[in-house]
PDB file of C-alpha atoms in Angstrom:
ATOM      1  CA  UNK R   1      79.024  13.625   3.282  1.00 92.00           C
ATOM      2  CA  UNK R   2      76.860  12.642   0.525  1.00 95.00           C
ATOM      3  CA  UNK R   3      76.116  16.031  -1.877  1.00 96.00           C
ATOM      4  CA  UNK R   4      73.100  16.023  -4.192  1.00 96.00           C
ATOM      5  CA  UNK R   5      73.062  19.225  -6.951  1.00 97.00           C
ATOM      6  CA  UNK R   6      69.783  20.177  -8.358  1.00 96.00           C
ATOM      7  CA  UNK R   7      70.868  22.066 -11.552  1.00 95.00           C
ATOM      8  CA  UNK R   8      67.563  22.087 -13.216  1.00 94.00           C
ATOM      9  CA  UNK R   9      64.503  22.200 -12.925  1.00 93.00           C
ATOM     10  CA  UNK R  10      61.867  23.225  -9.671  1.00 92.00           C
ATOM     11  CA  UNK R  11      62.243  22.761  -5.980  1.00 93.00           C
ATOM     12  CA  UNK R  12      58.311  21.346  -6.406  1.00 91.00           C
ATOM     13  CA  UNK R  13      59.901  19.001  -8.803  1.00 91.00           C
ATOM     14  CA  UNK R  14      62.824  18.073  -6.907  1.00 93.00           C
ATOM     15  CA  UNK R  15      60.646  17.116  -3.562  1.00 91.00           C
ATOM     16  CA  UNK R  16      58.595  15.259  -5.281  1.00 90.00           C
ATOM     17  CA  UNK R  17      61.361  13.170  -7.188  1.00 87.00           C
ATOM     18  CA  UNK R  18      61.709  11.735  -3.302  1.00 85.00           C
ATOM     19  CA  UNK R  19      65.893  11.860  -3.704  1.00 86.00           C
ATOM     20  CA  UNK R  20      66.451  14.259  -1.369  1.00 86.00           C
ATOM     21  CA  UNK R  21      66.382  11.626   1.166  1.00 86.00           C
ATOM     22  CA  UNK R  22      69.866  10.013  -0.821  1.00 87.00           C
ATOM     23  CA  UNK R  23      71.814  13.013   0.506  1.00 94.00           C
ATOM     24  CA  UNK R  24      73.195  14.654   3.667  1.00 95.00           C
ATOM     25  CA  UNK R  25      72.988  17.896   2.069  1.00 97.00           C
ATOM     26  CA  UNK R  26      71.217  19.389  -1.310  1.00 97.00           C
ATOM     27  CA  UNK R  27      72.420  21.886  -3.216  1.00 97.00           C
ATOM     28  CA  UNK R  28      69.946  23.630  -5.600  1.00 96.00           C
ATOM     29  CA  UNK R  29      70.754  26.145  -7.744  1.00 95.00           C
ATOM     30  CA  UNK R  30      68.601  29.817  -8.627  1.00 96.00           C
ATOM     31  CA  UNK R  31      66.458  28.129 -11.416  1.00 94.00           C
ATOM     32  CA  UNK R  32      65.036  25.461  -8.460  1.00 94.00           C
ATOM     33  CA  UNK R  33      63.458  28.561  -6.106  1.00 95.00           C
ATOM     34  CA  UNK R  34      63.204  32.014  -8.397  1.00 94.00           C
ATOM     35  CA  UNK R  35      61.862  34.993  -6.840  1.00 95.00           C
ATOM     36  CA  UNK R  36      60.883  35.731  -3.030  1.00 96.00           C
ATOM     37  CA  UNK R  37      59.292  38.734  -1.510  1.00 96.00           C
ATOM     38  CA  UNK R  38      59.974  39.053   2.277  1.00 95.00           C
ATOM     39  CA  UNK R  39      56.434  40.819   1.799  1.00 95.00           C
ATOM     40  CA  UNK R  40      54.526  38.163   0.609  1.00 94.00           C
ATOM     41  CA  UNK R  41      56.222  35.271   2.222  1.00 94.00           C
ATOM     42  CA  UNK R  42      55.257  37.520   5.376  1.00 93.00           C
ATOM     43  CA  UNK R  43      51.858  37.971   4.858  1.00 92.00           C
ATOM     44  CA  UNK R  44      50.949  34.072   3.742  1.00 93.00           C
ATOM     45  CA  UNK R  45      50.856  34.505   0.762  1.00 94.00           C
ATOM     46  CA  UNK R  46      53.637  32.743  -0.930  1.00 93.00           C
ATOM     47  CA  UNK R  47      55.497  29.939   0.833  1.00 94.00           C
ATOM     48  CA  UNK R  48      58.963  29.271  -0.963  1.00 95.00           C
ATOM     49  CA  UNK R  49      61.292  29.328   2.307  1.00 96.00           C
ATOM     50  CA  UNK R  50      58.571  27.564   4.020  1.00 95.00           C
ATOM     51  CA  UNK R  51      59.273  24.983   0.701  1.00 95.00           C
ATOM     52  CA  UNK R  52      62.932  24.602   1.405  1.00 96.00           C
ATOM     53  CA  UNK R  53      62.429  24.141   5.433  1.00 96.00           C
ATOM     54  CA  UNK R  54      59.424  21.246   3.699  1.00 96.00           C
ATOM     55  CA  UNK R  55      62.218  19.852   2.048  1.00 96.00           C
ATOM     56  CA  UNK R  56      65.110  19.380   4.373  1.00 96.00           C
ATOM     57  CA  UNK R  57      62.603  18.061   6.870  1.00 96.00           C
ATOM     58  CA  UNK R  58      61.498  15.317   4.293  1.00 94.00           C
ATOM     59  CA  UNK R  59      65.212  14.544   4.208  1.00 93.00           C
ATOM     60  CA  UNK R  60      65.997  14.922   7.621  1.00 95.00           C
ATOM     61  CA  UNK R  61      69.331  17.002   5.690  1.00 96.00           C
ATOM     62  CA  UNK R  62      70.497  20.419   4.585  1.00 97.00           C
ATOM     63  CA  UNK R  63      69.280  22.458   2.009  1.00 97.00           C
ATOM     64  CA  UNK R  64      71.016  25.768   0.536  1.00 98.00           C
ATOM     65  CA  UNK R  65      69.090  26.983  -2.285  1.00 97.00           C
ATOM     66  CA  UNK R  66      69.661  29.990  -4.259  1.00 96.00           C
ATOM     67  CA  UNK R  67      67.049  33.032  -4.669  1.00 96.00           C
ATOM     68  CA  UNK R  68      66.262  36.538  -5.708  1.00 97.00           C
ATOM     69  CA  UNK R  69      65.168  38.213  -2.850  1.00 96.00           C
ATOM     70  CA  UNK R  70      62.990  41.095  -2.628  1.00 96.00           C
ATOM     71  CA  UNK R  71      62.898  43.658   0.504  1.00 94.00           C
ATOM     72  CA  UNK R  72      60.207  46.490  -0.285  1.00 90.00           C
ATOM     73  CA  UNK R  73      62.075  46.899  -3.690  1.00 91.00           C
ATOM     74  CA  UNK R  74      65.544  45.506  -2.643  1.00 93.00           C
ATOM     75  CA  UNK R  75      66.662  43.196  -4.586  1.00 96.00           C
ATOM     76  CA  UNK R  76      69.435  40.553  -3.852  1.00 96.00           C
ATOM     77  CA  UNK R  77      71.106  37.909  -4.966  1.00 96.00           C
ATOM     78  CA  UNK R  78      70.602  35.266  -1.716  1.00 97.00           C
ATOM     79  CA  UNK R  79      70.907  31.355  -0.442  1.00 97.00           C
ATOM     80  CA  UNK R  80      68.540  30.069   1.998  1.00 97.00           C
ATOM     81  CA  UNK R  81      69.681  27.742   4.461  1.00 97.00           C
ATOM     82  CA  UNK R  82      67.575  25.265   6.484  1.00 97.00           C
ATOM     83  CA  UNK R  83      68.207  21.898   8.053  1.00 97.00           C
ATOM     84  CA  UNK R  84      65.768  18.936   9.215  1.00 96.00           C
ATOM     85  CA  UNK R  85      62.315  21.483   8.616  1.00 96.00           C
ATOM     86  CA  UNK R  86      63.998  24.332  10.163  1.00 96.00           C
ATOM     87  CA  UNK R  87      65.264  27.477   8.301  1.00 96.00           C
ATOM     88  CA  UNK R  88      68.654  28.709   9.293  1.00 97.00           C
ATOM     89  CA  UNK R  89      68.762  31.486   7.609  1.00 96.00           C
ATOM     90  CA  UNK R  90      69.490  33.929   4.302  1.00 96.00           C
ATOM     91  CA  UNK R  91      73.165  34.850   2.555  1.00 96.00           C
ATOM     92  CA  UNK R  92      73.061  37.721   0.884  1.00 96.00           C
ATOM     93  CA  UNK R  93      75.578  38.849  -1.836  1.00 96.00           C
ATOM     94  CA  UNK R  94      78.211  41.026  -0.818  1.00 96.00           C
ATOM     95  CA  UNK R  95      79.650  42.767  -3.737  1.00 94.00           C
ATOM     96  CA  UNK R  96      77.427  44.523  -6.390  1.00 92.00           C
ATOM     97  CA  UNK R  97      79.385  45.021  -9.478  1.00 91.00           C
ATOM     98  CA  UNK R  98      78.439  48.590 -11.523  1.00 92.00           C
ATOM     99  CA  UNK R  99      75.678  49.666 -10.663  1.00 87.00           C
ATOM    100  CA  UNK R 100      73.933  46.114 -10.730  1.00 89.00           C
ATOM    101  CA  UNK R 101      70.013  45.380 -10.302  1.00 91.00           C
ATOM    102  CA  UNK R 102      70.995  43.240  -7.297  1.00 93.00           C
ATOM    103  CA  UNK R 103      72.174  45.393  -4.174  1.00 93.00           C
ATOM    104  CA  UNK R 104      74.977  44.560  -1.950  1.00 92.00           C
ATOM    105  CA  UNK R 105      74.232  42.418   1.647  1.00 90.00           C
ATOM    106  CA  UNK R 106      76.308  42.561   4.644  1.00 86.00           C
ATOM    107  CA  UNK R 107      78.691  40.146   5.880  1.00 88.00           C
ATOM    108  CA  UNK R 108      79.911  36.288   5.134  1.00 93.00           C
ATOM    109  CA  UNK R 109      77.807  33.607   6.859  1.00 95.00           C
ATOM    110  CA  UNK R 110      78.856  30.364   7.567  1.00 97.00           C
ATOM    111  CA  UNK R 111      76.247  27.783   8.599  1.00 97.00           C
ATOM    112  CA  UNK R 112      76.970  25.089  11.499  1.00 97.00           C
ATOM    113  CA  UNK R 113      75.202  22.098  10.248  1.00 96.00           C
ATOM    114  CA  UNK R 114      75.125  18.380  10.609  1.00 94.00           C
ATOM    115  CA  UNK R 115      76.831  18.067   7.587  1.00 94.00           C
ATOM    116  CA  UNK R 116      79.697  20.435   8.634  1.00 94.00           C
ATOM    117  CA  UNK R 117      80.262  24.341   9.077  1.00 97.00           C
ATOM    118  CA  UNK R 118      78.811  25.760   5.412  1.00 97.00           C
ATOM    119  CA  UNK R 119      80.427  28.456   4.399  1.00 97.00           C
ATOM    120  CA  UNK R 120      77.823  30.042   1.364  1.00 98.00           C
ATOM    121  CA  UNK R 121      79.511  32.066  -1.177  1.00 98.00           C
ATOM    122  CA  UNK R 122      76.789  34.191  -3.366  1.00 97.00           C
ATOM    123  CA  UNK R 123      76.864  34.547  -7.533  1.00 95.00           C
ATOM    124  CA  UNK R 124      79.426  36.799  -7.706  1.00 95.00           C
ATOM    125  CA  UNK R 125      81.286  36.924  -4.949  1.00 96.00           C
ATOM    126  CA  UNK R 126      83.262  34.361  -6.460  1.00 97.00           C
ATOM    127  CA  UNK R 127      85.159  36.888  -8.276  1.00 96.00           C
ATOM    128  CA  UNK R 128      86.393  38.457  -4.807  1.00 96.00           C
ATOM    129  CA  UNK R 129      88.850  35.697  -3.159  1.00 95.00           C
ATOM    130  CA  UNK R 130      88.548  37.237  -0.020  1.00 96.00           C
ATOM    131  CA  UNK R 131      85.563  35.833   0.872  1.00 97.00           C
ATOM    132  CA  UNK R 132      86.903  32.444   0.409  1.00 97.00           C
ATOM    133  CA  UNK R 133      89.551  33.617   2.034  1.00 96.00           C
ATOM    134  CA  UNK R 134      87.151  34.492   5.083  1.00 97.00           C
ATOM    135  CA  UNK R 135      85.241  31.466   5.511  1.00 97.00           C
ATOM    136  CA  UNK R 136      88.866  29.878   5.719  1.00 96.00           C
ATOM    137  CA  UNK R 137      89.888  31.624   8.373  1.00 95.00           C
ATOM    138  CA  UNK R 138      86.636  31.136  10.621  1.00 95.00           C
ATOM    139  CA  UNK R 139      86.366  27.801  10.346  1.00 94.00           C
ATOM    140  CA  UNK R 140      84.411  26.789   7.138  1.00 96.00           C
ATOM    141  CA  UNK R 141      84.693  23.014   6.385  1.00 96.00           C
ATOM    142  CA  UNK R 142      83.697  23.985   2.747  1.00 97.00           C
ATOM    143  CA  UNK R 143      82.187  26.650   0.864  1.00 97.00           C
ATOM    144  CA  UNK R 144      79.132  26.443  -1.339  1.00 98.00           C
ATOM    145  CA  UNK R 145      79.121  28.781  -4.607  1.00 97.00           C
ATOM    146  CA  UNK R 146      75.613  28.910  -5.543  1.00 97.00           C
ATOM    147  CA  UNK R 147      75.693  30.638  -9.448  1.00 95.00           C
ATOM    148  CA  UNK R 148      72.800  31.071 -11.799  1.00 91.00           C
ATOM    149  CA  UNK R 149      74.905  30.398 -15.688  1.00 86.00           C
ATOM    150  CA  UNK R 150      78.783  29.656 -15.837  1.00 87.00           C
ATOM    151  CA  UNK R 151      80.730  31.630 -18.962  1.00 81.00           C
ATOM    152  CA  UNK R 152      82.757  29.061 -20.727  1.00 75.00           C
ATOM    153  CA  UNK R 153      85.443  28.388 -17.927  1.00 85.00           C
ATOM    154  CA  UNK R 154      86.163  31.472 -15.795  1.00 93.00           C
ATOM    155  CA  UNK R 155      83.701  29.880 -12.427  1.00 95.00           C
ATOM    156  CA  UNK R 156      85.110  26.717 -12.360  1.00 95.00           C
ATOM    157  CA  UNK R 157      88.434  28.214 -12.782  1.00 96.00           C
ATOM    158  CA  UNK R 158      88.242  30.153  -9.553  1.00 96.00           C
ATOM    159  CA  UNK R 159      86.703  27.474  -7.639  1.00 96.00           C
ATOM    160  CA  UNK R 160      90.040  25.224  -8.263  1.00 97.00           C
ATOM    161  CA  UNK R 161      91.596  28.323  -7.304  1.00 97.00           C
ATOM    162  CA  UNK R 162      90.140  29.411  -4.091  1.00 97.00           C
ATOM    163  CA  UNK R 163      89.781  25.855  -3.239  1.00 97.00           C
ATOM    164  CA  UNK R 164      93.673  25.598  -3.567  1.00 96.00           C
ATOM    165  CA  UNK R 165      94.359  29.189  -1.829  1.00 95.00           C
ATOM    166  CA  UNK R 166      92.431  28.931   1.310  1.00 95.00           C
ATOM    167  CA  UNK R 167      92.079  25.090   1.365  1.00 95.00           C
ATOM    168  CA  UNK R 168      89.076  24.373   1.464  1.00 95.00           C
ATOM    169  CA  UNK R 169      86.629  22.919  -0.850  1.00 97.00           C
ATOM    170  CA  UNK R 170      84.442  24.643  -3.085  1.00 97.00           C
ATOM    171  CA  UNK R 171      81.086  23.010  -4.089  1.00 98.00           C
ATOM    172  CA  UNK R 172      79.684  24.685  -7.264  1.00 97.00           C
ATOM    173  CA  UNK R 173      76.271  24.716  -8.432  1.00 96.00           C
ATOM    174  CA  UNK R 174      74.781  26.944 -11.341  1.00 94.00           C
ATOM    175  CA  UNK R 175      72.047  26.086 -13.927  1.00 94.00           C
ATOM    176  CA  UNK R 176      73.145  22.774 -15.837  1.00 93.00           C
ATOM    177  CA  UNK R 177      76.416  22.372 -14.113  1.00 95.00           C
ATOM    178  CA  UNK R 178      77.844  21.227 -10.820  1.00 96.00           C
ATOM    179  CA  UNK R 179      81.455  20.637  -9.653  1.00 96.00           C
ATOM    180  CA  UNK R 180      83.444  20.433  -6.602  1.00 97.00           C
ATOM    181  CA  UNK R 181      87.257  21.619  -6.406  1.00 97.00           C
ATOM    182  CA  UNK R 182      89.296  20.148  -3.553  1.00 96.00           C
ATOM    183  CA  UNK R 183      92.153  21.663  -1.621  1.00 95.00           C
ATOM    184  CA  UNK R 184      94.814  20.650  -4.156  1.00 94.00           C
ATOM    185  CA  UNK R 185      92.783  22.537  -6.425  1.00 95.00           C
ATOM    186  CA  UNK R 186      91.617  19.942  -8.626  1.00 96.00           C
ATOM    187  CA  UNK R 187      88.144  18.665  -9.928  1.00 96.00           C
ATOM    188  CA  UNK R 188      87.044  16.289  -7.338  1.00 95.00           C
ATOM    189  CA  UNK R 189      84.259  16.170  -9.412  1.00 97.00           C
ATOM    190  CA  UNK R 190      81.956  18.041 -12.371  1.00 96.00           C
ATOM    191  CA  UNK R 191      78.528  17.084 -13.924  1.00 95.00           C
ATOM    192  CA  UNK R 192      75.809  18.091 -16.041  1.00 94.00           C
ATOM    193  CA  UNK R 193      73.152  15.975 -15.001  1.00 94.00           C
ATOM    194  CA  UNK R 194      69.983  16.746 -12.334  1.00 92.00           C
ATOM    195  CA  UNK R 195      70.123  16.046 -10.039  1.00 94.00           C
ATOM    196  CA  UNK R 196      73.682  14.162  -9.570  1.00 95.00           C
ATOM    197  CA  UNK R 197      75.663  13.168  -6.108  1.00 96.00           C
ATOM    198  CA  UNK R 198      78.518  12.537  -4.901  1.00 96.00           C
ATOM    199  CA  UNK R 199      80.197  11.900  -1.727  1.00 95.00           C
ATOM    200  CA  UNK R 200      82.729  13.994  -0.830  1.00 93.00           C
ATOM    201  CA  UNK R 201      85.029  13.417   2.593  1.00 89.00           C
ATOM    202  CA  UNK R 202      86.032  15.681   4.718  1.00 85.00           C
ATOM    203  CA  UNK R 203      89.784  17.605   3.892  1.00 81.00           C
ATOM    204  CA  UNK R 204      91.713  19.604   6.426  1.00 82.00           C
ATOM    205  CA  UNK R 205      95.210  19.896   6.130  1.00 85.00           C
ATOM    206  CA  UNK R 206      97.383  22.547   8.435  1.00 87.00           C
ATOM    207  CA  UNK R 207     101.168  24.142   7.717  1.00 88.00           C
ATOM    208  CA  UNK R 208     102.962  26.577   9.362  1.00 90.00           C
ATOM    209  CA  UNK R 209     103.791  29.499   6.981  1.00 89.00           C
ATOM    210  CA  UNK R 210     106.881  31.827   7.983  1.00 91.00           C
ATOM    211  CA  UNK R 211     107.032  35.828   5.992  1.00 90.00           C
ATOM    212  CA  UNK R 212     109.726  38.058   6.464  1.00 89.00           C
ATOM    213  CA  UNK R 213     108.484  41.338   6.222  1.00 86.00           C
ATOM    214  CA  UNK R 214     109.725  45.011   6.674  1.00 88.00           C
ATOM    215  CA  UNK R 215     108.344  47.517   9.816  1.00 87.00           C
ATOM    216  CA  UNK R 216     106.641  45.946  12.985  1.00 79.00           C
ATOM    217  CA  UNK R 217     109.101  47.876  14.333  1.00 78.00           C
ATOM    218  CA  UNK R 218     109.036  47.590  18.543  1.00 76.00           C
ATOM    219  CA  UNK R 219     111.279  49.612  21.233  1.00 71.00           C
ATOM    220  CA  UNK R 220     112.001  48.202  24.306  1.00 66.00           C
ATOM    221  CA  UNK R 221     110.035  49.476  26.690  1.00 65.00           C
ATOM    222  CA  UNK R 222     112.478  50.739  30.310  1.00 62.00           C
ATOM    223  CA  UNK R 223     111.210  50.856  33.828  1.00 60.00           C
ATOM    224  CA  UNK R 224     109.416  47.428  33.487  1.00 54.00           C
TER     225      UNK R 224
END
């Protein structure tokens, strides 16, 4: 699977750089899309989602961008999703941290694509492993961290960590950086530059993990 990050710089500019045909999927970070009112993008008169779906049709690939979304004065922290001209839908954050300007969505979404089941993972849900932990267990083939601006190493830190944990990689794109963690929790791969690709294969590995543990007590049931 060939992964293009757009770190920089506008989804208008991106199209009309023409790369987006070079990838199987595009990753573009919060800078690429900005801010998007359900309200206007109802009523005609903006057309950002309508952009991405433009985009992944031009393509013919997947496109997860990141957004501030904007219902009747809730605001989020999303990721649209759309493959070959055809939007998939919107990942919303989960956890709002005190008191935040960005509410809290509902539920983990994980997309199932032509370039594998996406799991999305939303700004800072990174800091809450179980959501990693949750596109693991349903079947994610990776999980895409879309962040607006890394601190000095804490992001990339937990990618290489929850990569490593639920094993799975993490693809992570914020403004000016990108990097991928594999499932031996290393840096498959890290850049500045945008847009930049690389082509990552598919990892799955499966063990069997035994845990003694107290209680789970059963009696035997008579008369059967």
């Amino acid at each position: 699977m060939r992964v293009c990050f757009v770190t920089g710089g506008s989804l208008a500019g991106f199209a009309e750089s023409g790369q987006s045909a070079q990838a199987d999927l595009v990753i573009c970070g919060f800078q690429a899309i900005g801010q998007v009112s359900y309200e206007r993008e109802l009523k005609g008169e903006t057309n950002l989602f309508e952009d991405v779906a433009l985009l992944s049709k031009d393509g013919q690939n997947v496109v997860l961008g990141g957004c501030f979304t904007d219902a009747r004065g809730m605001r989020r922290k999303s990721v649209v999703a759309a493959e070959k001209g055809r939007i998939l839908g919107v990942s919303d954050m989960l956890n709002r941290i005190d008191g935040s300007a960005y509410r809290a969505g509902a539920g983990v979404k994980i997309f199932d694509t032509s370039a594998g089941k996406l799991g999305v993972i939303v700004a800072e849900d990174l800091y809450f492993p179980r959501v990693a932990e949750t596109l693991s267990v349903c079947g994610a083939d990776a999980a895409v961290c879309i962040f607006e601006q890394f601190s000095e190493s804490l992001e990339p830190v937990l990618a290489r960590a929850q990569a490593f944990m639920c094993g799975l990689p993490v693809l992570l794109c914020g403004y000016g950086y990108a990097l991928i963690a594999d499932i031996g929790g290393k840096v498959r791969f890290a850049s500045p530059k945008s847009p930049c690709v690389y082509d990552l294969e598919r990892e799955q590995e499966y063990h069997l993990v035994e845990t003694r543990r107290r209680g789970f007590y059963r009696s035997g049931r008579k008369g059967f």
